[in-house]
Coordinates of C-alpha atoms and ligand atoms in Angstrom, one line a residue:
Chain A
X1 CA 160.1 113.5 76.3
X2 CA 157.7 110.4 76.9
X3 CA 158.8 108.6 79.9
X4 CA 156.5 105.4 80.8
X5 CA 155.9 104.9 84.5
X6 CA 153.4 103.3 86.7
X7 CA 151.8 104.3 90.1
X8 CA 150.4 101.7 92.2
X9 CA 148.1 102.8 95.3
X10 CA 148.8 100.5 98.1
X11 CA 145.7 101.7 100.0
X12 CA 143.6 100.3 96.9
X13 CA 145.5 97.2 96.3
X14 CA 143.5 94.2 97.9
X15 CA 146.3 91.5 97.1
X16 CA 143.8 89.8 94.8
X17 CA 146.7 89.1 92.5
X18 CA 144.6 89.3 89.3
X19 CA 147.8 91.2 87.8
X20 CA 149.6 88.8 88.7
X21 CA 147.5 86.4 86.6
X22 CA 147.0 88.8 83.8
X23 CA 150.6 89.3 83.4
X24 CA 151.3 85.7 83.1
X25 CA 148.5 84.9 80.6
X26 CA 149.2 88.1 78.5
X27 CA 153.3 87.3 78.5
X28 CA 153.3 83.5 77.8
X29 CA 155.0 82.7 81.5
X30 CA 154.8 79.0 81.7
X31 CA 153.8 77.6 85.3
X32 CA 156.5 75.2 86.5
X33 CA 156.0 72.0 88.7
X34 CA 155.7 72.5 92.8
X35 CA 159.4 71.3 93.1
X36 CA 160.8 73.9 90.7
X37 CA 158.8 76.4 92.4
X38 CA 160.4 75.4 95.6
X39 CA 163.6 76.0 94.4
X40 CA 162.9 79.5 93.3
X41 CA 162.4 78.7 89.6
X42 CA 159.0 80.1 89.3
X43 CA 158.7 83.2 87.1
X44 CA 156.4 85.8 87.8
X45 CA 157.4 89.1 86.2
X46 CA 154.6 90.6 88.2
X47 CA 154.4 89.6 91.8
X48 CA 152.2 90.5 94.8
X49 CA 154.5 90.5 97.8
X50 CA 152.7 90.6 101.2
X51 CA 154.4 92.3 104.0
X52 CA 153.2 92.1 107.7
X53 CA 152.4 94.8 109.5
X54 CA 151.9 95.8 113.3
X55 CA 151.9 93.8 116.5
X56 CA 149.7 91.1 117.5
X57 CA 146.9 91.2 117.5
X58 CA 146.7 94.2 115.6
X59 CA 148.4 93.0 112.5
X60 CA 147.7 93.4 109.2
X61 CA 149.0 92.6 105.6
X62 CA 150.7 95.3 103.3
X63 CA 150.7 94.2 99.8
X64 CA 153.2 95.4 97.2
X65 CA 152.4 94.6 93.6
X66 CA 156.1 94.3 92.1
X67 CA 156.7 94.6 88.2
X68 CA 160.2 95.4 86.8
X69 CA 160.8 99.2 88.4
X70 CA 162.0 100.3 84.8
X71 CA 164.9 102.4 86.6
X72 CA 166.1 105.4 84.9
X73 CA 169.5 104.5 86.1
X74 CA 169.2 100.8 85.9
X75 CA 172.0 98.8 87.4
X76 CA 171.1 95.6 85.4
X77 CA 172.1 97.1 82.1
X78 CA 175.6 98.1 83.1
X79 CA 176.6 95.0 83.7
X80 CA 175.2 93.2 80.6
X81 CA 178.2 92.3 78.3
X82 CA 176.3 92.2 75.1
X83 CA 173.7 95.1 75.5
X84 CA 170.7 92.5 75.7
X85 CA 169.2 94.5 78.6
X86 CA 169.2 98.4 77.8
X87 CA 167.0 101.3 78.5
X88 CA 164.9 102.6 75.5
X89 CA 164.5 106.2 74.5
X90 CA 161.0 106.4 76.4
X91 CA 162.4 104.7 79.6
X92 CA 161.3 101.4 79.3
X93 CA 164.1 98.9 80.2
X94 CA 164.0 96.3 77.4
X95 CA 165.2 92.6 77.2
X96 CA 166.5 91.4 73.8
X97 CA 166.1 87.6 74.4
X98 CA 168.0 86.5 71.0
X99 CA 171.0 88.6 72.1
X100 CA 171.0 87.3 75.5
X101 CA 173.6 84.9 76.4
X102 CA 172.3 83.8 79.6
X103 CA 175.3 85.2 81.8
X104 CA 172.6 86.1 84.7
X105 CA 174.7 89.1 85.8
X106 CA 171.8 91.3 85.3
X107 CA 169.6 89.0 87.6
X108 CA 172.4 89.5 90.2
X109 CA 172.5 93.3 89.5
X110 CA 169.0 93.9 90.0
X111 CA 168.2 95.0 93.4
X112 CA 164.4 94.5 93.3
X113 CA 165.3 90.8 92.2
X114 CA 163.0 90.9 89.0
X115 CA 164.8 89.2 86.6
X116 CA 164.1 85.4 85.9
X117 CA 166.1 82.9 84.1
X118 CA 164.8 80.2 81.8
X119 CA 166.5 77.0 83.5
X120 CA 164.5 75.2 81.3
X121 CA 162.5 75.0 77.8
X122 CA 159.1 76.6 78.2
X123 CA 156.5 73.9 78.8
X124 CA 152.8 74.2 79.0
X125 CA 150.1 71.4 79.4
X126 CA 148.3 70.6 76.2
X127 CA 145.1 72.4 77.1
X128 CA 146.9 75.7 77.7
X129 CA 148.9 75.5 74.6
X130 CA 146.5 77.2 72.2
X131 CA 146.1 80.3 74.7
X132 CA 149.5 81.7 74.3
X133 CA 149.7 85.2 73.0
X134 CA 151.2 85.3 69.6
X135 CA 152.2 89.1 70.1
X136 CA 154.8 87.9 72.6
X137 CA 157.8 85.5 71.8
X138 CA 158.0 82.4 74.0
X139 CA 161.7 82.6 75.6
X140 CA 164.3 79.8 74.9
X141 CA 166.0 78.1 77.5
X142 CA 169.0 79.9 78.7
X143 CA 167.7 83.6 78.4
X144 CA 166.9 86.2 81.4
X145 CA 163.0 87.6 81.1
X146 CA 161.4 90.0 83.1
X147 CA 158.3 92.7 82.9
X148 CA 158.6 94.7 79.9
X149 CA 155.6 97.0 80.5
X150 CA 154.0 95.0 78.2
X151 CA 155.5 96.7 75.3
X152 CA 154.3 94.7 72.6
X153 CA 151.2 96.6 73.3
X154 CA 153.1 99.9 72.8
X155 CA 154.0 98.5 69.3
X156 CA 150.7 97.7 68.3
X157 CA 149.2 100.8 70.0
X158 CA 151.7 103.2 68.0
X159 CA 150.9 101.7 64.7
X160 CA 147.2 101.8 65.1
X161 CA 147.9 105.6 65.9
X162 CA 149.9 106.0 62.8
X163 CA 147.7 104.3 60.6
X164 CA 144.8 106.5 61.9
X165 CA 146.8 109.7 61.6
X166 CA 146.3 110.8 65.0
X167 CA 148.4 110.8 68.4
X168 CA 148.8 108.3 70.9
X169 CA 146.4 108.5 73.7
X170 CA 147.0 107.3 77.3
X171 CA 144.3 104.7 76.9
X172 CA 145.8 103.3 73.8
X173 CA 148.7 101.8 75.6
X174 CA 148.2 100.1 79.0
X175 CA 150.0 96.9 80.5
X176 CA 147.9 93.8 81.3
X177 CA 148.2 94.5 85.0
X178 CA 147.0 98.1 85.0
X179 CA 144.0 97.0 82.6
X180 CA 142.9 94.1 84.8
X181 CA 143.3 95.8 88.0
X182 CA 139.7 95.5 89.8
X183 CA 140.2 98.4 91.8
X184 CA 142.5 100.6 89.8
X185 CA 145.3 100.6 92.4
X186 CA 148.0 100.4 89.3
X187 CA 147.8 103.4 87.0
X188 CA 149.9 103.6 83.9
X189 CA 151.0 106.4 81.5
X190 CA 153.4 109.1 80.7
X191 CA 155.1 110.7 83.7
X192 CA 156.1 113.4 81.8
X193 CA 153.1 114.1 80.3
X194 CA 150.6 116.5 82.5
X195 CA 147.6 115.1 80.7
X196 CA 148.4 111.6 82.0
X197 CA 147.0 110.4 85.3
X198 CA 150.5 109.4 86.5
X199 CA 152.0 112.6 86.1
X200 CA 149.8 114.1 88.9
X201 CA 149.7 110.7 91.2
X202 CA 153.3 110.7 91.4
X203 CA 153.1 114.3 93.1
X204 CA 151.0 112.9 95.9
X205 CA 152.3 113.4 99.1
X206 CA 151.9 109.4 100.0
X207 CA 154.2 108.8 97.1
X208 CA 157.5 106.7 97.7
X209 CA 159.7 104.6 95.5
X210 CA 161.6 101.3 96.5
X211 CA 165.2 101.3 97.8
X212 CA 165.3 105.0 96.5
X213 CA 168.6 105.4 98.1
X214 CA 170.1 103.1 96.0
X215 CA 170.0 105.8 93.1
X216 CA 168.2 103.7 90.5
X217 CA 165.5 106.1 90.1
X218 CA 162.6 103.7 89.6
X219 CA 159.8 104.7 87.3
X220 CA 157.3 102.7 89.3
X221 CA 155.9 104.7 92.0
X222 CA 154.0 103.3 95.3
X223 CA 151.4 105.5 97.3
X224 CA 151.4 104.5 100.9
X225 CA 148.6 103.2 102.9
X226 CA 146.7 105.5 104.7
X227 CA 147.2 105.6 108.3
Chain B
X1 CA 189.8 31.1 68.5
X2 CA 189.6 32.7 65.1
X3 CA 186.3 34.2 65.8
X4 CA 187.4 36.0 69.0
X5 CA 190.6 37.4 67.4
X6 CA 188.1 38.6 64.2
X7 CA 185.7 40.3 67.1
X8 CA 189.0 41.9 68.8
X9 CA 189.9 44.2 65.9
X10 CA 193.7 44.1 65.9
X11 CA 195.0 40.4 65.6
X12 CA 198.8 40.9 66.1
X13 CA 199.6 38.5 63.0
X14 CA 198.0 40.7 60.4
X15 CA 200.6 42.9 58.4
X16 CA 200.3 46.7 58.5
X17 CA 198.8 46.5 55.0
X18 CA 196.2 44.4 56.0
X19 CA 195.5 46.8 58.9
X20 CA 195.4 49.6 56.7
X21 CA 192.8 48.1 54.3
X22 CA 190.6 47.1 57.0
X23 CA 190.8 50.3 58.7
X24 CA 189.8 52.1 55.4
X25 CA 187.1 49.7 54.7
X26 CA 185.8 50.6 58.2
X27 CA 186.0 54.1 57.6
X28 CA 184.2 53.9 54.3
X29 CA 180.6 54.1 55.2
X30 CA 180.7 56.8 57.9
X31 CA 182.9 58.7 55.4
X32 CA 180.5 58.3 52.8
X33 CA 177.7 59.2 55.1
X34 CA 179.3 62.3 56.1
X35 CA 179.8 63.2 52.6
X36 CA 176.2 62.6 51.5
X37 CA 174.9 64.6 54.7
X38 CA 177.0 67.5 53.6
X39 CA 176.1 67.3 49.9
X40 CA 172.4 67.5 50.9
X41 CA 172.6 70.1 53.9
X42 CA 174.9 72.6 52.1
X43 CA 172.7 73.5 49.5
X44 CA 169.7 73.6 51.7
X45 CA 171.4 75.7 54.4
X46 CA 173.3 77.9 51.7
X47 CA 169.8 78.7 49.9
X48 CA 167.9 79.1 53.2
X49 CA 165.7 76.0 54.1
X50 CA 164.0 73.4 52.2
X51 CA 161.9 73.7 49.1
X52 CA 158.3 75.1 49.9
X53 CA 155.6 73.2 48.3
X54 CA 152.7 74.7 46.4
X55 CA 149.4 73.0 45.7
X56 CA 149.7 74.4 42.1
X57 CA 152.1 76.1 39.9
X58 CA 150.9 79.4 40.2
X59 CA 152.1 82.1 37.3
X60 CA 152.6 85.5 39.2
X61 CA 153.9 87.1 35.7
X62 CA 150.6 86.1 33.9
X63 CA 148.7 87.4 37.0
X64 CA 150.1 90.4 37.8
X65 CA 151.6 91.4 34.3
X66 CA 149.4 90.2 31.6
X67 CA 146.2 90.6 33.6
X68 CA 147.3 93.5 35.5
X69 CA 145.8 92.2 39.0
X70 CA 147.2 94.2 42.1
X71 CA 149.0 92.4 44.7
X72 CA 146.3 93.2 47.2
X73 CA 143.9 91.1 45.0
X74 CA 145.1 87.9 46.1
X75 CA 147.2 89.2 49.3
X76 CA 144.3 91.1 50.9
X77 CA 145.3 92.2 54.2
X78 CA 148.7 93.7 52.7
X79 CA 148.0 97.4 53.7
X80 CA 145.9 96.3 56.8
X81 CA 147.3 93.3 58.7
X82 CA 150.6 92.1 59.9
X83 CA 150.3 89.1 57.6
X84 CA 149.7 89.7 54.2
X85 CA 147.3 86.8 53.6
X86 CA 147.6 84.2 51.1
X87 CA 145.0 83.2 48.6
X88 CA 142.8 80.2 49.1
X89 CA 140.0 78.5 46.8
X90 CA 137.3 81.1 47.4
X91 CA 139.8 83.5 45.8
X92 CA 140.8 81.3 42.7
X93 CA 137.5 80.6 42.2
X94 CA 136.5 84.4 41.5
X95 CA 138.0 83.6 38.0
X96 CA 138.9 79.8 37.9
X97 CA 135.5 78.1 38.6
X98 CA 134.8 78.4 35.0
X99 CA 137.9 77.3 32.6
X100 CA 140.5 80.3 32.0
X101 CA 143.0 80.6 29.3
X102 CA 144.7 77.4 27.3
X103 CA 147.4 76.2 30.1
X104 CA 147.1 72.5 31.4
X105 CA 147.6 74.1 34.9
X106 CA 144.6 76.5 34.6
X107 CA 142.7 73.6 33.6
X108 CA 143.9 71.8 36.5
X109 CA 142.8 74.4 39.1
X110 CA 139.5 74.4 37.7
X111 CA 139.5 70.5 38.1
X112 CA 140.7 71.0 41.7
X113 CA 138.1 73.8 42.9
X114 CA 135.3 71.3 41.3
X115 CA 136.6 68.8 43.6
X116 CA 136.2 70.9 46.6
X117 CA 140.2 71.4 47.2
X118 CA 141.1 74.2 49.6
X119 CA 144.2 75.2 47.6
X120 CA 146.2 75.8 50.4
X121 CA 149.6 77.9 49.6
X122 CA 152.3 77.9 51.8
X123 CA 154.3 80.8 52.9
X124 CA 158.0 81.4 51.9
X125 CA 158.8 83.5 54.6
X126 CA 158.8 82.7 58.2
X127 CA 159.0 85.4 60.9
X128 CA 160.9 84.3 64.0
X129 CA 158.3 84.8 66.8
X130 CA 160.6 87.4 68.8
X131 CA 160.2 89.8 65.8
X132 CA 157.3 92.4 65.5
X133 CA 156.8 93.0 62.0
X134 CA 153.4 94.0 60.2
X135 CA 153.0 94.6 56.5
X136 CA 150.6 97.4 57.4
X137 CA 153.7 99.2 58.9
X138 CA 155.5 99.0 55.9
X139 CA 153.3 98.9 53.1
X140 CA 150.6 101.4 54.2
X141 CA 152.4 103.2 56.4
X142 CA 155.9 103.6 55.1
X143 CA 154.8 103.1 51.2
X144 CA 157.3 100.6 50.5
X145 CA 157.1 98.7 47.1
X146 CA 156.7 94.7 47.6
X147 CA 159.9 94.2 45.7
X148 CA 162.0 96.0 48.4
X149 CA 161.4 92.6 50.3
X150 CA 160.0 90.4 47.6
X151 CA 162.2 90.8 44.8
X152 CA 160.7 90.2 41.5
X153 CA 158.4 87.8 42.6
X154 CA 155.7 89.5 40.3
X155 CA 157.8 88.3 37.4
X156 CA 158.0 84.6 38.2
X157 CA 156.3 82.2 36.0
X158 CA 156.4 79.2 38.7
X159 CA 156.5 79.2 42.4
X160 CA 160.0 79.5 43.5
X161 CA 161.0 76.9 45.7
X162 CA 162.2 79.4 48.3
X163 CA 162.0 83.2 48.8
X164 CA 164.0 85.4 46.2
X165 CA 165.5 87.4 49.0
X166 CA 167.2 86.5 52.3
X167 CA 165.7 88.7 54.9
X168 CA 168.1 88.8 57.9
X169 CA 168.5 91.6 60.8
X170 CA 171.3 93.0 58.6
X171 CA 168.7 93.5 55.9
X172 CA 166.0 95.0 58.2
X173 CA 168.6 97.4 59.7
X174 CA 170.3 98.5 56.6
X175 CA 166.9 99.8 55.4
X176 CA 166.1 101.2 58.6
X177 CA 169.2 103.3 58.5
X178 CA 168.8 104.3 54.9
X179 CA 165.4 105.5 55.6
X180 CA 166.1 106.9 58.9
X181 CA 163.7 104.6 60.6
X182 CA 163.8 103.4 64.0
X183 CA 166.6 101.7 65.3
X184 CA 165.7 101.2 68.7
X185 CA 165.6 97.3 69.7
X186 CA 162.4 97.7 71.5
X187 CA 160.4 98.7 68.4
X188 CA 160.9 95.7 66.6
X189 CA 162.0 92.8 69.2
X190 CA 159.6 91.6 71.3
Ligands
SF4_301 S1 171.9 87.3 81.4 FE1 171.5 88.1 79.3 S2 170.5 90.2 79.6 FE2 171.5 89.5 81.5 S3 173.6 90.3 81.6 FE3 173.8 88.3 80.8 S4 173.5 88.9 78.6 FE4 172.8 90.7 79.5
SF4_302 S1 164.2 96.9 88.5 FE1 165.6 95.7 88.0 S2 165.7 94.7 86.0 FE2 164.3 96.3 86.2 S3 165.4 98.2 85.4 FE3 165.7 98.2 87.6 S4 167.6 97.0 87.9 FE4 166.9 96.8 85.9

């Protein structure tokens, strides 16, 4: 059974935030004004969080790229009154925008705070408008959005494979962040397929998941910094 | 004084009958307005949007039935693309750069082409942007006939003002159920 997941090697991540930018441009995420960002209304499906480590003067920053964890036991979907957010048979936690009534229960249920509410209609500077991705819908005011593992890429990849009469390959479906990462810190694939890199990487001794004790069973794994 | 009373609306010395007459005259315009708006909007909503204009009165029956052209002669990407594609002047001019047939409309096409008109046809269907749909998936992979979703468009003699079939999610889902195709939200929503 296919279970899409991600392994992020923190020893490789330099905090460059290319994944954040790639995600925003891939998924039509509008930029907000500085005062809105100040109020916590900036949307960033993928966010590189910086965690200071060590005591002065031996301090360093550890970077955690943080997408939606696509939990196998997602608390967000249990609270949705209209099944606008749900887990699909391949483990991707979907967000069905036209179905969402904007109650924001799920945003509050998510322990990783990866869900964003559209307080306003999307706005782009005129110069950026033509660069929107036609494969991804533009979310309306009043709905929740979050990382989808770029599942629109899966829709296309799967169709390409079927049209060519072959199986889906690992490289056919890669989210924008994994594709752009210059140090290959983000690896994506089918956790249950032994030929995919993630299947092996998730067995690494450095592996950990965020807030594992909550029982959310995230499908995003991190490999700790080497010490 | 008299002027002020009129502006005030309900001078106390008017009889009830006069007041009622005044009221009905005041309501007349808004009521007529509403009736007019409803009369225009209801048919539009019921039939799924405003009329779609086309540059020429294309005769599907003539082309597909009498001349036996395949749908993908003009809708070129129907087996390979997301959008089936609409013909433009270059497609029409394959035949119509010289006069064809006897109809006045065919003669007009030749004239328009000679004048360098781009013959921009308009889409009858608009896919909401949150739907992942491709013609390739349905026509080439699933082997559906065009009429499944487009009705008897190939039998029409003039451009229909609107799509012959109304496609909504229930329409998609009923076919997906009947054919055993995917019902997963993420398969079609994006
Ligand atoms: S905000 Fe939308 S997706 Fe989240 S719980 Fe409410 S309806 Fe469901
Ligand atoms: S990380 Fe949050 S939004 Fe993503 S599946 Fe888990 S609970 Fe839901």
